[in-house]
Structures are given as C-alpha cells and as structure tokens.
Amino acid sequence: MPPSPSSAEESRTRRVFGYASAVVLPILAAWFTVSRPALHGIPFALISSVIAGIGVFAGPGPALLAICIFVASVRFPFSPLYQQVSFNTGQIERSLVLLAAAFFLIFLIWRQRATERKLRTALATLQERTDALAQAQQASELATWVYNVHAEETLWDEGSTLIFGRPFSEFGKTFPMHLVVEEDRIPIRDAFIKADQEGQPLRIEFRVTWPDGEIHWLAARGFQVSRSPNIWRGVTFDVTRRKNVEAALIHAEKLAAMGRLASTIAHEVNNPLESVTNLLYIAGQDPSLSDDSRQYLSLAEEELARLGNITRLTLSFSRTAGGVSAPIPVADVIDSVLALFQRRCEVLNICVERFYTAGVEIEILQHELRQILINLIANAIDALTTENPRLCLHTLNHTSRAVILVEDNGSGIELHDQERIFDAFFTTKTETGTGIGLWVTRELVEKNGGIISVESGDHMGNIRTRFRLEFPAAAKSQ
C-alpha cells in the first residue's frame, strides 16, 4: 500500500533535518566536550548520546554520517579536539564501547521502526478490507455474527445491516428474541439445538417485527468453528422481498387454477340453467297458481338470472362484464336480498334492523351489487350464534360517497385474521368455507371504484363486526 502524500512529505522532512543535525550536532558536542573538563575523562560520551539521538530520530544513515563527522573532527589538524583532547588506550576502549552500544541501539530502533511500518501497512490493509466487507454487507443487506454457546452471547460485526430495524447496541450481547414473531421463537430454538447436537450447519427462516410494526422475513445461516465447537459464525439476511414474490407466485397459481375451474363450471352449468329457466317460465304460465306461488317463481327466476351472470363472468375473473351500469337504489337491492334470507332469519330468531337514508344510489350492475350483499349478509348470519342475534343494515351519503354498512353482534373476527380475510382461499370456516366469497366481494367492489373494509370488536350498540362499503355516489344522489 503506497504511503499517503502527507506521510511521504513528513518522512522527507525528517531525513533532511536528520542529515543537517548529523553535521551540526557532532561539532557542537565536540566543542562542549572541550569546554567542560569534567567530560575529558570520557571524551566520546556526549557524542555517543548525540549519535544515538540522531539515529533514533532520523535513522542509521544520519547516525553514520555523524560518526564520520566526529572522527574527522578528532583526526584532522583543523579539528578543535585534535590539539585539546588527549586520551589513553582505556579511554579509547571505553569510547569505542559507547559508540558500538550507540550504533547497536540505533540498529534496534531502526528494526523496530521497520516493524512498525509493516504493522501500519498491515493495519491499513486490514482496515481497507474491513471497510470493503462492511460495504459488501450493506449492499447485500446481511449481518454477520459470532455466537458463544456457553456464554449465550451474540456479537454482531461492525458494518452489519440493521436487519432488525434497530441499532445492534440496543441488544447488547443478547439475541433479540423479543422481536421475533411469537410463533417462530420455538422453531428457532429447536433448529439451533438440533444443529448444535448434530454438528450440522444452521439454516432457519423467521419473522421479526420492525419499529413501524412491519413484518420482515429473515434467514440465518451458521456453522460451528472447527477449532472451537462452542463458537458459531454465521450471517443473517433479509428475505422479505423473496417471500413476497413467492407468495405472489403462489397466489397467481391459485388464481389461475381457480380461473380454469371457474370457466369449466360456467360452461357445464349454463345448459342446465337454461333448462331450469325455461321450466320456471312454463310453470309460471299455469293459471291455477296462487299469487304467493307466482311470487316465489318470479324470485327463483331472478336468482337463476343472477347465477347465469355469475357463470358468464366466471366468478368475476372477466373485468369486462356485459351490461351497462345505471343508478341503482341501494335500499331496494338490500330489501330484495333480505327476502332471500327471510326464512332463515325467522328460524334463527334474528332481529333484522334497517337504517336507510333516502336517495342513496350508486352506478353498478344490479346483479353485482346483489352478489356483494348476499356474500356479506350470508357471512353475518353464519356468525350469529349468540343470544339475541341482530343484523343491522345502513345506507347513507357521505360527501360524494355512498356508504353501506353491514353489522352483526355475532362471534366477531380475530385481529390476526382481519388482515387476510379478503385473500383468496382464506377461510375461518374449516368445514363449510371455501375462502372465495369475500375475495370475490372485494373484486366486485374495487371493480366498481369502491372500497371495502372490516372492523371487529366491541362497538356501540353491542355490535361485534362491521363491514363498510364505499362507492362513488350516483350523480342524482349527490
């Protein structure tokens, strides 16, 4: 790794100053030795210290130059020490020992500095690789960790992606199990215990809750360190996007399969429907029928017509349904649907309450609105298993929107089911439900520019569940 411009300039300045000191300081040391009689006994003591200092500061090169300058000042006639300093053999030997010790010290310091330079280079390279690893972790959206089995400590590496949506400092050295969705906590423990006992790599996927309440899917992969079986190393990364794509593919496959099934059913059912419709028409021509019987036959014809529309629309998969939308009085359609459930409500002793606002109309195909209401009212009646069952229907205008409320005081809907209640094939009726009704209802509502929502809990008037439909109000009702 090449030195930075600032460090190169500093090294060059140090060398220049070192060589200048190697020329000046030996001469000054010689003059000081001459002027101080106490130093005449060991004439080279001061110069040895000077040489050692130069070597420590500037390296062996300037130190050798300082020795040469000092020798020259002793051996040449122009030197001040040449005439004024006399020394015997013992003094020379002691001086040589001092010079050798100084030079050896210089050599050790030089080696130490060389080692320091290598260490600095290694540390700089390590830091660069650490930064690259941190950048790779951020780009890959993963976190690396080390887990100590005995101490039950988890250490997250610096630069790890915040896969829990929070800084790792909040957790200390513990795994944030409290952020894991409750249903996934036991599988995590079981998977780790199994991997630890069998010595196999850890592979587990689980869900965590972020600070904003959003659920994220995480995948963990880990392995035991061969030299330290108590230590596990691994990575954890966010796989939420992959899970969403998988769910979307599965959902699309289910819808495609249901579309094929719906098309087949529609084709096979149409012929019997036409026959039954013709028979009802013929039966209606019988002059001996009572008024009630004719009313029932007329109602049966309407329902058969609705069933025919359903088969032609193949359970609403076709977004280009035949027919022209027209303003429909909502209250009239609700009453006609309630007439279908009148006998069932009487048997179950259900109190049906109507709260209609005059003039509430929406532009929609009548058979589609009937299908929406039939699905919601049928579900409400199924939920009315409590004492004093009540079914309430409201219509009202809210600014430019027409609102329909279907309420009941039944068993209610669990909070965790409310998020999925409109998904295809999801049902809480384990024996009789298909998971199609509410999904079709939402499709029809949204097809006509509406919004459907559900609330379940303790509401005013002992109401437990409320379905709310909002449609653009017809022009004449605004």
Short mmCIF file of C-alpha atoms in Angstrom, two decimals:
data_model
loop_
_atom_site.label_atom_id
_atom_site.label_comp_id
_atom_site.label_asym_id
_atom_site.label_seq_id
_atom_site.Cartn_x
_atom_site.Cartn_y
_atom_site.Cartn_z
CA MET A 1 0.00 0.00 0.00
CA PRO A 2 1.71 3.27 -1.10
CA PRO A 3 2.24 5.97 1.53
CA SER A 4 -0.05 8.95 1.52
CA PRO A 5 1.35 12.32 0.29
CA SER A 6 1.31 13.75 3.81
CA SER A 7 3.33 10.84 5.29
CA ALA A 8 5.86 10.99 2.42
CA GLU A 9 6.40 14.70 2.97
CA GLU A 10 6.85 14.14 6.70
CA SER A 11 9.46 11.40 6.05
CA ARG A 12 11.39 13.64 3.65
CA THR A 13 11.44 16.50 6.16
CA ARG A 14 12.67 14.12 8.87
CA ARG A 15 15.57 12.92 6.65
CA VAL A 16 16.65 16.45 5.72
CA PHE A 17 16.60 17.54 9.35
CA GLY A 18 18.42 14.34 10.39
CA TYR A 19 21.32 14.86 7.97
CA ALA A 20 21.60 18.53 8.92
CA SER A 21 21.74 17.51 12.59
CA ALA A 22 24.37 14.86 11.75
CA VAL A 23 26.67 17.65 10.52
CA VAL A 24 25.99 20.29 13.16
CA LEU A 25 25.44 18.36 16.39
CA PRO A 26 28.75 16.36 16.41
CA ILE A 27 30.71 19.61 16.09
CA LEU A 28 28.70 21.20 18.89
CA ALA A 29 29.19 18.10 21.03
CA ALA A 30 32.94 18.25 20.42
CA TRP A 31 33.10 21.92 21.37
CA PHE A 32 31.04 21.27 24.53
CA THR A 33 33.33 18.36 25.47
CA VAL A 34 36.41 20.59 25.08
CA SER A 35 34.89 23.40 27.13
CA ARG A 36 33.90 21.11 30.03
CA PRO A 37 36.91 19.49 31.78
CA ALA A 38 34.61 17.04 33.53
CA LEU A 39 33.93 15.39 30.17
CA HIS A 40 37.61 14.96 29.27
CA GLY A 41 37.75 11.67 31.13
CA ILE A 42 35.28 10.14 28.70
CA PRO A 43 35.64 12.37 25.62
CA PHE A 44 33.20 10.41 23.47
CA ALA A 45 30.32 10.13 25.97
CA LEU A 46 28.45 13.18 24.75
CA ILE A 47 28.94 12.39 21.06
CA SER A 48 27.67 8.85 21.69
CA SER A 49 24.46 10.28 23.10
CA VAL A 50 24.17 12.67 20.15
CA ILE A 51 24.68 9.84 17.65
CA ALA A 52 22.11 7.70 19.43
CA GLY A 53 19.60 10.55 19.37
CA ILE A 54 20.17 11.20 15.67
CA GLY A 55 19.74 7.50 14.96
CA VAL A 56 16.51 7.35 16.92
CA PHE A 57 15.11 10.40 15.19
CA ALA A 58 16.40 10.09 11.62
CA GLY A 59 17.64 6.53 11.19
CA PRO A 60 21.03 4.81 10.68
CA GLY A 61 22.12 6.91 7.68
CA PRO A 62 22.39 10.24 9.52
CA ALA A 63 23.89 8.40 12.53
CA LEU A 64 26.75 7.03 10.36
CA LEU A 65 27.30 10.49 8.94
CA ALA A 66 27.50 11.90 12.49
CA ILE A 67 30.15 9.28 13.40
CA CYS A 68 32.18 10.23 10.32
CA ILE A 69 31.95 13.93 11.16
CA PHE A 70 33.09 13.25 14.71
CA VAL A 71 36.01 11.03 13.61
CA ALA A 72 37.07 13.71 11.19
CA SER A 73 36.97 16.31 13.93
CA VAL A 74 39.29 14.14 16.05
CA ARG A 75 41.78 13.01 13.40
CA PHE A 76 42.31 16.12 11.29
CA PRO A 77 44.53 19.00 12.38
CA PHE A 78 41.87 21.65 11.92
CA SER A 79 39.66 19.95 14.48
CA PRO A 80 39.38 21.61 17.90
CA LEU A 81 39.77 18.19 19.56
CA TYR A 82 42.93 17.40 17.66
CA GLN A 83 45.12 19.58 19.93
CA GLN A 84 42.99 19.96 23.06
CA VAL A 85 41.86 16.42 23.87
CA SER A 86 44.32 13.78 24.91
CA PHE A 87 43.21 10.26 25.70
CA ASN A 88 44.85 6.99 26.57
CA THR A 89 44.11 3.44 25.49
CA GLY A 90 41.48 2.82 28.21
CA GLN A 91 39.60 5.90 27.24
CA ILE A 92 39.63 4.86 23.62
CA GLU A 93 38.29 1.43 24.52
CA ARG A 94 35.50 2.88 26.65
CA SER A 95 34.65 5.33 23.92
CA LEU A 96 34.55 2.58 21.29
CA VAL A 97 32.24 0.56 23.53
CA LEU A 98 29.97 3.58 23.87
CA LEU A 99 29.97 4.12 20.11
CA ALA A 100 29.25 0.43 19.50
CA ALA A 101 26.43 0.49 22.03
CA ALA A 102 25.02 3.63 20.43
CA PHE A 103 25.20 2.12 16.97
CA PHE A 104 23.60 -1.14 18.21
CA LEU A 105 20.84 0.91 19.79
CA ILE A 106 20.38 2.70 16.50
CA PHE A 107 20.16 -0.63 14.70
CA LEU A 108 17.50 -1.92 17.14
CA ILE A 109 15.46 1.25 16.78
CA TRP A 110 15.74 1.06 13.02
CA ARG A 111 14.47 -2.53 13.07
CA GLN A 112 11.65 -1.53 15.39
CA ARG A 113 10.66 1.26 13.05
CA ALA A 114 10.72 -1.10 10.09
CA THR A 115 8.45 -3.46 12.03
CA GLU A 116 6.14 -0.57 12.92
CA ARG A 117 5.94 0.43 9.27
CA LYS A 118 4.98 -3.12 8.32
CA LEU A 119 2.40 -3.21 11.09
CA ARG A 120 0.93 0.11 9.98
CA THR A 121 0.75 -1.16 6.42
CA ALA A 122 -0.91 -4.39 7.58
CA LEU A 123 -3.37 -2.47 9.75
CA ALA A 124 -4.19 -0.13 6.88
CA THR A 125 -4.76 -3.11 4.59
CA LEU A 126 -6.91 -4.81 7.24
CA GLN A 127 -8.94 -1.64 7.73
CA GLU A 128 -9.43 -1.33 3.99
CA ARG A 129 -10.65 -4.91 3.79
CA THR A 130 -12.89 -4.35 6.81
CA ASP A 131 -14.42 -1.32 5.12
CA ALA A 132 -14.91 -3.34 1.93
CA LEU A 133 -16.60 -6.11 3.95
CA ALA A 134 -18.87 -3.56 5.64
CA GLN A 135 -19.80 -2.10 2.25
CA ALA A 136 -20.47 -5.60 0.92
CA GLN A 137 -22.68 -6.32 3.95
CA GLN A 138 -24.67 -3.16 3.36
CA ALA A 139 -25.03 -3.90 -0.35
CA SER A 140 -26.08 -7.49 0.36
CA GLU A 141 -28.38 -6.47 3.23
CA LEU A 142 -26.88 -9.01 5.59
CA ALA A 143 -25.40 -9.07 9.08
CA THR A 144 -22.52 -11.28 10.25
CA TRP A 145 -22.35 -12.58 13.82
CA VAL A 146 -20.49 -14.78 16.27
CA TYR A 147 -22.39 -16.78 18.89
CA ASN A 148 -20.84 -18.23 22.05
CA VAL A 149 -22.88 -21.23 23.18
CA HIS A 150 -21.59 -21.36 26.77
CA ALA A 151 -21.82 -17.63 27.42
CA GLU A 152 -25.01 -17.32 25.32
CA GLU A 153 -23.60 -14.15 23.77
CA THR A 154 -24.13 -12.89 20.24
CA LEU A 155 -21.67 -10.38 18.78
CA TRP A 156 -22.71 -8.56 15.61
CA ASP A 157 -19.84 -7.46 13.36
CA GLU A 158 -19.29 -3.78 12.66
CA GLY A 159 -20.91 -2.68 9.41
CA SER A 160 -23.71 -5.24 9.58
CA THR A 161 -27.03 -4.21 8.04
CA LEU A 162 -29.68 -3.25 10.58
CA ILE A 163 -31.81 -6.28 9.78
CA PHE A 164 -33.99 -5.73 12.87
CA GLY A 165 -34.61 -2.07 12.01
CA ARG A 166 -32.76 -1.02 15.18
CA PRO A 167 -29.10 -0.41 16.17
CA PHE A 168 -27.38 -3.56 17.47
CA SER A 169 -26.28 -1.58 20.53
CA GLU A 170 -29.86 -1.86 21.82
CA PHE A 171 -29.44 -5.62 22.21
CA GLY A 172 -26.01 -5.71 23.83
CA LYS A 173 -24.71 -9.27 23.55
CA THR A 174 -28.10 -10.99 23.58
CA PHE A 175 -30.12 -12.15 20.59
CA PRO A 176 -33.29 -10.00 20.29
CA MET A 177 -35.72 -12.90 20.62
CA HIS A 178 -38.41 -10.49 21.82
CA LEU A 179 -38.54 -9.01 18.30
CA VAL A 180 -39.21 -12.39 16.71
CA VAL A 181 -42.85 -13.21 15.92
CA GLU A 182 -44.06 -15.42 18.76
CA GLU A 183 -44.93 -18.39 16.53
CA ASP A 184 -41.32 -18.51 15.23
CA ARG A 185 -39.46 -18.43 18.56
CA ILE A 186 -39.72 -22.15 19.39
CA PRO A 187 -38.69 -23.25 15.85
CA ILE A 188 -35.57 -21.05 16.13
CA ARG A 189 -34.54 -22.70 19.42
CA ASP A 190 -35.30 -26.19 18.09
CA ALA A 191 -33.33 -25.61 14.89
CA PHE A 192 -30.27 -24.36 16.77
CA ILE A 193 -30.37 -27.18 19.33
CA LYS A 194 -30.60 -29.74 16.54
CA ALA A 195 -27.73 -28.16 14.59
CA ASP A 196 -25.57 -27.97 17.74
CA GLN A 197 -26.20 -31.59 18.70
CA GLU A 198 -25.68 -32.99 15.21
CA GLY A 199 -22.84 -30.66 14.26
CA GLN A 200 -24.69 -29.60 11.12
CA PRO A 201 -24.91 -26.09 9.63
CA LEU A 202 -27.75 -23.92 10.90
CA ARG A 203 -30.46 -22.98 8.39
CA ILE A 204 -33.58 -21.23 9.64
CA GLU A 205 -36.06 -18.59 8.44
CA PHE A 206 -38.16 -16.49 10.80
CA ARG A 207 -40.15 -13.28 11.06
CA VAL A 208 -39.34 -10.15 13.07
CA THR A 209 -41.30 -7.02 13.86
CA TRP A 210 -39.74 -3.66 12.92
CA PRO A 211 -40.34 -0.44 14.90
CA ASP A 212 -43.00 0.65 12.39
CA GLY A 213 -44.90 -2.60 13.00
CA GLU A 214 -43.97 -4.07 9.63
CA ILE A 215 -43.16 -7.78 9.50
CA HIS A 216 -39.86 -8.77 7.86
CA TRP A 217 -38.62 -12.25 6.95
CA LEU A 218 -35.01 -13.08 7.93
CA ALA A 219 -32.87 -16.10 7.01
CA ALA A 220 -29.96 -17.24 9.21
CA ARG A 221 -27.08 -19.48 8.09
CA GLY A 222 -24.36 -20.54 10.54
CA PHE A 223 -21.70 -23.18 11.25
CA GLN A 224 -19.50 -24.28 14.13
CA VAL A 225 -15.88 -23.12 14.24
CA SER A 226 -13.82 -26.32 13.86
CA ARG A 227 -11.22 -25.38 16.50
CA SER A 228 -13.80 -24.00 18.93
CA PRO A 229 -17.02 -26.06 18.93
CA ASN A 230 -18.63 -23.60 21.35
CA ILE A 231 -18.33 -20.80 18.81
CA TRP A 232 -20.72 -20.37 15.90
CA ARG A 233 -20.23 -17.98 13.00
CA GLY A 234 -22.88 -17.05 10.52
CA VAL A 235 -24.88 -14.49 8.59
CA THR A 236 -28.47 -13.28 8.77
CA PHE A 237 -30.10 -11.51 5.85
CA ASP A 238 -33.46 -10.06 4.88
CA VAL A 239 -35.52 -12.26 2.54
CA THR A 240 -38.76 -10.28 2.72
CA ARG A 241 -38.77 -9.47 -0.99
CA ARG A 242 -38.20 -13.11 -1.90
CA LYS A 243 -41.04 -14.21 0.39
CA ASN A 244 -43.37 -11.62 -1.11
CA VAL A 245 -42.51 -12.79 -4.62
CA GLU A 246 -43.08 -16.42 -3.62
CA ALA A 247 -46.43 -15.54 -2.05
CA ALA A 248 -47.42 -13.61 -5.16
CA LEU A 249 -46.48 -16.54 -7.41
CA ILE A 250 -48.43 -18.99 -5.27
CA HIS A 251 -51.39 -16.61 -5.23
CA ALA A 252 -51.20 -16.22 -9.02
CA GLU A 253 -51.06 -20.00 -9.48
CA LYS A 254 -54.11 -20.45 -7.26
CA LEU A 255 -56.00 -17.77 -9.15
CA ALA A 256 -55.06 -19.31 -12.49
CA ALA A 257 -56.21 -22.73 -11.30
CA MET A 258 -59.43 -21.26 -9.98
CA GLY A 259 -59.94 -19.41 -13.27
CA ARG A 260 -59.68 -22.64 -15.23
CA LEU A 261 -62.04 -24.35 -12.82
CA ALA A 262 -64.48 -21.44 -12.97
CA SER A 263 -64.51 -21.48 -16.77
CA THR A 264 -65.21 -25.21 -16.77
CA ILE A 265 -68.02 -24.85 -14.22
CA ALA A 266 -69.54 -21.95 -16.15
CA HIS A 267 -69.58 -23.96 -19.36
CA GLU A 268 -71.11 -27.02 -17.72
CA VAL A 269 -73.70 -25.14 -15.65
CA ASN A 270 -75.08 -22.90 -18.38
CA ASN A 271 -77.03 -25.66 -20.14
CA PRO A 272 -78.91 -26.88 -17.02
CA LEU A 273 -79.59 -23.25 -16.09
CA GLU A 274 -81.28 -22.60 -19.41
CA SER A 275 -83.41 -25.70 -18.95
CA VAL A 276 -84.47 -24.71 -15.43
CA THR A 277 -85.22 -21.17 -16.59
CA ASN A 278 -87.47 -22.49 -19.36
CA LEU A 279 -89.26 -24.81 -16.93
CA LEU A 280 -89.87 -21.94 -14.50
CA TYR A 281 -91.29 -19.85 -17.31
CA ILE A 282 -93.65 -22.66 -18.31
CA ALA A 283 -94.68 -23.22 -14.68
CA GLY A 284 -95.42 -19.54 -14.32
CA GLN A 285 -97.99 -19.73 -17.11
CA ASP A 286 -100.19 -22.11 -15.10
CA PRO A 287 -103.42 -20.18 -14.31
CA SER A 288 -104.06 -22.26 -11.21
CA LEU A 289 -101.01 -20.84 -9.36
CA SER A 290 -101.63 -18.68 -6.30
CA ASP A 291 -100.18 -15.21 -6.01
CA ASP A 292 -97.64 -16.42 -3.46
CA SER A 293 -96.51 -19.22 -5.77
CA ARG A 294 -96.11 -16.80 -8.67
CA GLN A 295 -94.06 -14.51 -6.42
CA TYR A 296 -91.81 -17.40 -5.46
CA LEU A 297 -91.38 -18.42 -9.09
CA SER A 298 -90.52 -14.84 -10.04
CA LEU A 299 -87.95 -14.69 -7.27
CA ALA A 300 -86.50 -18.01 -8.41
CA GLU A 301 -86.17 -16.65 -11.97
CA GLU A 302 -84.29 -13.62 -10.67
CA GLU A 303 -81.85 -15.79 -8.75
CA LEU A 304 -81.33 -18.04 -11.75
CA ALA A 305 -80.61 -14.96 -13.83
CA ARG A 306 -78.08 -13.85 -11.25
CA LEU A 307 -76.49 -17.30 -11.28
CA GLY A 308 -76.30 -17.11 -15.06
CA ASN A 309 -74.47 -13.79 -14.82
CA ILE A 310 -72.05 -15.30 -12.32
CA THR A 311 -71.23 -18.19 -14.61
CA ARG A 312 -70.75 -15.87 -17.59
CA LEU A 313 -68.42 -13.67 -15.54
CA THR A 314 -66.55 -16.82 -14.36
CA LEU A 315 -66.50 -15.73 -10.76
CA SER A 316 -65.58 -12.13 -11.73
CA PHE A 317 -62.31 -13.03 -13.46
CA SER A 318 -63.56 -11.17 -16.52
CA ARG A 319 -63.19 -7.45 -15.91
CA THR A 320 -65.23 -6.56 -18.98
CA ALA A 321 -68.63 -7.74 -17.92
CA GLY A 322 -71.57 -7.29 -20.21
CA GLY A 323 -74.24 -4.80 -19.35
CA VAL A 324 -74.35 -1.09 -18.66
CA SER A 325 -74.10 0.35 -15.16
CA ALA A 326 -77.02 2.51 -14.14
CA PRO A 327 -78.02 4.32 -10.92
CA ILE A 328 -79.37 1.69 -8.55
CA PRO A 329 -81.35 2.47 -5.35
CA VAL A 330 -79.29 0.66 -2.75
CA ALA A 331 -82.12 0.18 -0.25
CA ASP A 332 -84.27 -1.65 -2.83
CA VAL A 333 -81.48 -4.11 -3.60
CA ILE A 334 -80.86 -4.72 0.11
CA ASP A 335 -84.53 -5.49 0.68
CA SER A 336 -84.62 -7.92 -2.24
CA VAL A 337 -81.55 -9.72 -0.85
CA LEU A 338 -83.01 -9.85 2.66
CA ALA A 339 -86.10 -11.51 1.20
CA LEU A 340 -83.87 -14.45 0.20
CA PHE A 341 -82.78 -14.91 3.82
CA GLN A 342 -86.17 -14.19 5.41
CA ARG A 343 -86.96 -17.81 6.24
CA ARG A 344 -83.50 -18.45 7.66
CA CYS A 345 -83.67 -15.33 9.84
CA GLU A 346 -87.05 -16.44 11.19
CA VAL A 347 -85.74 -19.90 12.09
CA LEU A 348 -82.69 -18.46 13.87
CA ASN A 349 -84.78 -15.70 15.52
CA ILE A 350 -82.53 -13.00 14.05
CA CYS A 351 -83.64 -9.42 14.51
CA VAL A 352 -83.09 -7.56 11.21
CA GLU A 353 -82.83 -3.79 11.54
CA ARG A 354 -82.81 -1.38 8.58
CA PHE A 355 -81.48 2.19 8.74
CA TYR A 356 -81.86 3.70 5.28
CA THR A 357 -81.09 7.23 4.14
CA ALA A 358 -83.35 8.30 1.30
CA GLY A 359 -81.77 8.79 -2.13
CA VAL A 360 -78.65 6.65 -1.73
CA GLU A 361 -77.86 5.41 -5.25
CA ILE A 362 -74.73 4.07 -6.95
CA GLU A 363 -73.89 3.21 -10.55
CA ILE A 364 -73.33 -0.54 -10.70
CA LEU A 365 -74.73 -3.62 -12.39
CA GLN A 366 -77.59 -4.77 -10.21
CA HIS A 367 -76.58 -8.42 -10.17
CA GLU A 368 -73.08 -7.45 -8.97
CA LEU A 369 -74.45 -5.40 -6.08
CA ARG A 370 -76.76 -8.30 -5.19
CA GLN A 371 -73.83 -10.70 -5.18
CA ILE A 372 -71.83 -8.38 -2.90
CA LEU A 373 -74.68 -8.06 -0.42
CA ILE A 374 -75.56 -11.76 -0.50
CA ASN A 375 -71.96 -12.69 0.42
CA LEU A 376 -71.80 -10.20 3.30
CA ILE A 377 -75.26 -10.94 4.71
CA ALA A 378 -74.73 -14.70 4.48
CA ASN A 379 -71.44 -14.41 6.41
CA ALA A 380 -73.12 -12.22 9.04
CA ILE A 381 -75.92 -14.75 9.55
CA ASP A 382 -73.35 -17.57 9.86
CA ALA A 383 -71.63 -15.60 12.65
CA LEU A 384 -74.86 -15.01 14.62
CA THR A 385 -74.57 -17.89 17.07
CA THR A 386 -75.05 -15.77 20.21
CA GLU A 387 -78.19 -14.94 22.15
CA ASN A 388 -80.42 -12.15 20.84
CA PRO A 389 -78.82 -12.13 17.35
CA ARG A 390 -79.05 -8.84 15.45
CA LEU A 391 -78.36 -7.93 11.83
CA CYS A 392 -78.20 -4.22 11.01
CA LEU A 393 -78.02 -2.61 7.57
CA HIS A 394 -77.33 1.09 6.99
CA THR A 395 -77.24 3.27 3.89
CA LEU A 396 -76.06 6.87 3.93
CA ASN A 397 -74.43 9.56 1.84
CA HIS A 398 -71.03 10.88 2.90
CA THR A 399 -69.95 13.87 0.77
CA SER A 400 -69.66 12.35 -2.72
CA ARG A 401 -69.64 8.75 -1.49
CA ALA A 402 -72.43 6.28 -0.88
CA VAL A 403 -71.85 4.15 2.22
CA ILE A 404 -73.33 0.75 3.06
CA LEU A 405 -72.83 -0.83 6.49
CA VAL A 406 -73.49 -4.49 7.27
CA GLU A 407 -73.30 -5.10 11.03
CA ASP A 408 -73.90 -8.01 13.36
CA ASN A 409 -73.44 -8.89 17.03
CA GLY A 410 -72.04 -12.35 16.31
CA SER A 411 -68.79 -14.06 17.24
CA GLY A 412 -66.53 -11.46 15.62
CA ILE A 413 -63.27 -11.84 13.69
CA GLU A 414 -59.89 -12.31 15.33
CA LEU A 415 -57.43 -9.45 14.80
CA HIS A 416 -54.80 -11.62 13.08
CA ASP A 417 -57.48 -12.90 10.66
CA GLN A 418 -58.70 -9.44 9.66
CA GLU A 419 -55.56 -8.82 7.61
CA ARG A 420 -56.17 -11.91 5.47
CA ILE A 421 -59.93 -12.14 5.38
CA PHE A 422 -60.14 -10.85 1.79
CA ASP A 423 -57.40 -13.17 0.47
CA ALA A 424 -58.42 -15.93 -1.92
CA PHE A 425 -58.82 -19.34 -0.28
CA PHE A 426 -58.52 -17.97 3.24
CA THR A 427 -61.40 -19.01 5.50
CA THR A 428 -62.15 -19.42 9.18
CA LYS A 429 -64.99 -21.86 8.40
CA THR A 430 -62.94 -25.03 8.48
CA GLU A 431 -65.77 -27.33 7.35
CA THR A 432 -68.03 -25.24 5.11
CA GLY A 433 -65.90 -22.30 3.95
CA THR A 434 -64.11 -22.06 0.58
CA GLY A 435 -62.33 -18.72 1.02
CA ILE A 436 -63.89 -17.39 -2.18
CA GLY A 437 -66.87 -15.26 -1.10
CA LEU A 438 -65.12 -12.25 0.45
CA TRP A 439 -62.39 -12.33 -2.17
CA VAL A 440 -64.99 -12.12 -4.96
CA THR A 441 -66.79 -9.42 -2.98
CA ARG A 442 -63.66 -7.26 -2.82
CA GLU A 443 -63.01 -7.82 -6.53
CA LEU A 444 -66.51 -6.63 -7.41
CA VAL A 445 -66.34 -3.65 -5.05
CA GLU A 446 -63.00 -2.46 -6.41
CA LYS A 447 -64.10 -3.10 -9.99
CA ASN A 448 -66.84 -0.50 -9.45
CA GLY A 449 -64.49 2.05 -7.87
CA GLY A 450 -65.43 1.18 -4.29
CA ILE A 451 -63.61 0.38 -1.07
CA ILE A 452 -64.41 -2.39 1.40
CA SER A 453 -63.12 -2.58 4.98
CA VAL A 454 -63.89 -4.54 8.12
CA GLU A 455 -63.88 -3.71 11.84
CA SER A 456 -64.37 -6.27 14.57
CA GLY A 457 -64.50 -5.67 18.30
CA ASP A 458 -66.79 -4.13 20.88
CA HIS A 459 -68.72 -1.33 19.14
CA MET A 460 -71.62 0.81 20.18
CA GLY A 461 -74.96 -0.98 20.30
CA ASN A 462 -73.34 -4.34 21.11
CA ILE A 463 -72.13 -4.63 17.51
CA ARG A 464 -69.19 -7.00 17.05
CA THR A 465 -68.43 -6.89 13.31
CA ARG A 466 -68.98 -4.14 10.76
CA PHE A 467 -68.31 -4.33 7.02
CA ARG A 468 -68.15 -0.91 5.39
CA LEU A 469 -68.67 -0.39 1.65
CA GLU A 470 -67.98 2.95 -0.04
CA PHE A 471 -68.90 3.67 -3.67
CA PRO A 472 -68.93 6.83 -5.75
CA ALA A 473 -72.45 8.18 -5.35
CA ALA A 474 -74.60 8.33 -8.48
CA ALA A 475 -74.98 11.80 -9.95
CA LYS A 476 -78.63 12.18 -8.99
CA SER A 477 -77.92 11.36 -5.33
CA GLN A 478 -75.22 13.99 -4.84
#
